[in-house]
Amino acid sequence: MNTARPNRHVMRSMSGYIATAIAAALGLFLLGDAVLRAGWAQTMLWAPWVLLVVWAVYVGMAASTIATDDDAVDVQNLLRRHHIPWGSVTDIDLRYQLVLQLRDDKPVTCMGGPALARRGQQVTKLGQSRADAAEATLQGLRGRWSASRHRAEAQGAVTHTWDWFLVGSFVVLVVWALVALMQS
């Protein structure tokens, strides 16, 4: 998902990054306080637990994204990544989340994209309602899909992989937490 491609547009939740920054700042404060009160050795036993909470906030709220270009849409939902060429998409719909319907009748729900607003929700920074903003994003995606789905570069197989960096960091934190439990 990180490869540079022309005409690439990435949608992500800014509130997820704000929540992650708050969790990281709180974690940094707690670990700094632990260093001052208990010393480095004890802090190294507490650190994996604090970092696991920050990791969970990041994965749950900020890791999910939708990236589109002229050939495909790349969706990351939590730890799972989907590379979907535009030719494999049969419909794009906005239910509670953005949903890509694929040729094999398996829908892919996009957690990191626009969502339908509940009744009574506030307006966006640009003065339009959230429902109007979500509808505009949906129409933009449908326009890109209809313009690109018949191109030769937009054909190919749908691939599903894991975000190995996030999975690996989780494994490291869990092993660190287990070692900390044995040292207590």
Coordinates of C-alpha atoms in Angstrom, one line a residue:
M1 CA 0.0 0.0 0.0
N2 CA 2.9 2.3 0.4
T3 CA 4.2 2.3 -3.2
A4 CA 4.1 5.6 -4.9
R5 CA 1.6 5.6 -7.8
P6 CA 0.3 8.5 -9.9
N7 CA -3.1 9.9 -9.1
R8 CA -3.2 8.2 -5.7
H9 CA -5.8 9.4 -3.2
V10 CA -5.8 8.2 0.4
M11 CA -8.8 8.4 2.7
R12 CA -8.2 7.9 6.4
S13 CA -9.8 8.9 9.7
M14 CA -8.3 12.0 11.3
S15 CA -10.1 11.2 14.5
G16 CA -8.2 7.9 14.7
Y17 CA -4.9 9.7 14.4
I18 CA -6.0 12.1 17.1
A19 CA -7.0 9.3 19.4
T20 CA -3.7 7.5 18.7
A21 CA -1.8 10.7 19.5
I22 CA -3.7 11.1 22.8
A23 CA -3.1 7.5 23.7
A24 CA 0.6 7.8 22.9
A25 CA 0.9 11.0 24.9
L26 CA -0.8 9.4 27.9
G27 CA 1.4 6.3 27.5
L28 CA 4.5 8.5 27.4
F29 CA 3.4 10.4 30.5
L30 CA 2.7 7.1 32.4
L31 CA 6.1 5.6 31.4
G32 CA 7.9 8.8 32.3
D33 CA 6.2 8.8 35.7
A34 CA 7.2 5.2 36.1
V35 CA 10.8 6.0 35.4
L36 CA 10.8 8.8 38.0
R37 CA 9.1 6.8 40.7
A38 CA 10.3 3.2 40.2
G39 CA 13.3 3.4 38.0
W40 CA 14.2 1.9 34.6
A41 CA 14.1 -1.7 35.5
Q42 CA 10.5 -1.6 36.8
T43 CA 9.4 0.6 33.8
M44 CA 10.7 -2.0 31.4
L45 CA 8.3 -4.5 33.0
W46 CA 5.3 -2.1 32.7
A47 CA 6.1 -0.7 29.2
P48 CA 4.8 -3.6 27.1
W49 CA 1.3 -3.2 28.7
V50 CA 1.2 0.5 28.0
L51 CA 2.5 0.0 24.5
L52 CA -0.1 -2.8 23.8
V53 CA -2.9 -0.3 24.6
V54 CA -1.4 2.3 22.3
W55 CA -1.0 -0.4 19.6
A56 CA -4.6 -1.4 20.0
V57 CA -5.8 2.2 19.8
Y58 CA -3.8 2.7 16.6
V59 CA -5.0 -0.5 14.9
G60 CA -8.6 -0.1 16.0
M61 CA -8.9 3.6 15.1
A62 CA -6.2 4.7 12.7
A63 CA -4.8 1.8 10.7
S64 CA -7.8 1.4 8.4
T65 CA -7.4 3.3 5.1
I66 CA -8.7 3.4 1.6
A67 CA -6.2 4.3 -1.2
T68 CA -7.3 4.6 -4.8
D69 CA -5.4 5.2 -8.0
D70 CA -6.2 4.7 -11.7
D71 CA -5.8 1.0 -11.6
A72 CA -7.0 -0.3 -8.2
V73 CA -8.3 0.4 -4.8
D74 CA -6.2 -0.7 -1.7
V75 CA -8.2 -1.2 1.4
Q76 CA -6.8 -1.8 4.9
N77 CA -9.2 -3.0 7.5
L78 CA -7.4 -3.3 10.9
L79 CA -4.6 -5.9 10.2
R80 CA -6.0 -7.1 6.8
R81 CA -5.1 -5.6 3.4
H82 CA -7.0 -6.0 0.2
H83 CA -5.7 -5.0 -3.3
I84 CA -8.7 -4.8 -5.6
P85 CA -8.2 -3.9 -9.3
W86 CA -11.1 -1.7 -10.5
G87 CA -12.0 -4.4 -13.0
S88 CA -12.9 -6.8 -10.2
V89 CA -15.4 -4.3 -8.6
T90 CA -19.1 -4.7 -9.7
D91 CA -20.6 -2.0 -7.5
I92 CA -19.8 0.5 -4.9
D93 CA -22.3 1.3 -2.1
L94 CA -22.4 3.3 1.0
R95 CA -24.3 1.5 3.8
Y96 CA -22.9 2.1 7.3
Q97 CA -19.5 1.9 5.7
L98 CA -18.3 2.0 2.1
V99 CA -18.8 -1.5 0.6
L100 CA -17.1 -2.7 -2.6
Q101 CA -19.0 -5.6 -4.3
L102 CA -16.6 -7.9 -6.1
R103 CA -17.1 -10.1 -9.2
D104 CA -17.0 -13.2 -7.0
D105 CA -20.0 -11.8 -4.9
K106 CA -17.8 -11.3 -1.9
P107 CA -18.2 -7.7 -0.5
V108 CA -15.3 -5.9 1.1
T109 CA -16.4 -3.4 3.7
C110 CA -14.0 -0.5 4.0
M111 CA -13.5 0.6 7.6
G112 CA -11.3 3.6 6.9
G113 CA -13.6 5.4 4.5
P114 CA -16.7 7.5 4.6
A115 CA -19.7 6.4 6.6
L116 CA -23.3 7.4 6.6
A117 CA -24.0 10.0 9.3
R118 CA -26.5 9.5 12.0
R119 CA -29.4 11.9 12.1
G120 CA -28.6 15.2 13.8
Q121 CA -24.9 15.0 13.3
Q122 CA -23.0 18.2 12.9
V123 CA -21.7 19.8 9.7
T124 CA -18.2 19.4 8.3
K125 CA -15.5 22.1 8.3
L126 CA -16.6 23.1 4.8
G127 CA -20.2 23.7 5.9
Q128 CA -21.8 20.7 4.3
S129 CA -23.6 18.0 6.2
R130 CA -21.7 14.8 6.8
A131 CA -24.2 12.8 4.7
D132 CA -23.6 15.2 1.8
A133 CA -19.8 14.8 2.2
A134 CA -20.1 11.0 2.3
E135 CA -22.3 11.1 -0.8
A136 CA -19.8 13.3 -2.6
T137 CA -17.0 10.9 -1.7
L138 CA -19.1 8.0 -3.0
Q139 CA -19.8 9.7 -6.3
G140 CA -16.1 10.5 -6.7
L141 CA -15.2 6.8 -6.1
R142 CA -17.9 5.7 -8.5
G143 CA -16.5 8.1 -11.1
R144 CA -13.0 6.8 -10.8
W145 CA -14.3 3.2 -10.9
S146 CA -16.4 3.8 -14.1
A147 CA -13.5 5.6 -15.8
S148 CA -10.9 2.9 -14.9
R149 CA -12.6 -0.5 -14.8
H150 CA -12.2 -1.3 -18.5
R151 CA -8.6 -0.4 -18.7
A152 CA -6.1 -3.3 -19.2
E153 CA -4.1 -2.1 -16.2
A154 CA -7.2 -2.2 -14.0
Q155 CA -7.7 -6.0 -14.5
G156 CA -6.2 -8.7 -12.4
A157 CA -6.7 -10.8 -9.3
V158 CA -7.9 -9.5 -6.0
T159 CA -5.2 -10.1 -3.3
H160 CA -5.7 -10.3 0.4
T161 CA -2.7 -10.1 2.7
W162 CA -1.8 -9.2 6.3
D163 CA -0.1 -6.0 7.5
W164 CA 3.0 -7.9 8.6
F165 CA 4.5 -4.9 10.3
L166 CA 1.6 -4.5 12.6
V167 CA 1.3 -8.2 13.2
G168 CA 5.1 -8.4 13.9
S169 CA 5.0 -5.5 16.3
F170 CA 2.1 -7.2 18.2
V171 CA 4.1 -10.4 18.5
V172 CA 7.1 -8.5 19.8
L173 CA 4.9 -6.7 22.4
V174 CA 3.2 -9.9 23.5
V175 CA 6.6 -11.7 23.9
W176 CA 7.9 -8.6 25.9
A177 CA 4.8 -8.7 28.1
L178 CA 5.2 -12.5 28.7
V179 CA 8.9 -11.9 29.7
A180 CA 7.8 -9.1 32.0
L181 CA 5.2 -11.4 33.6
M182 CA 7.9 -14.0 34.3
Q183 CA 10.2 -11.4 35.8
S184 CA 7.6 -10.0 38.2

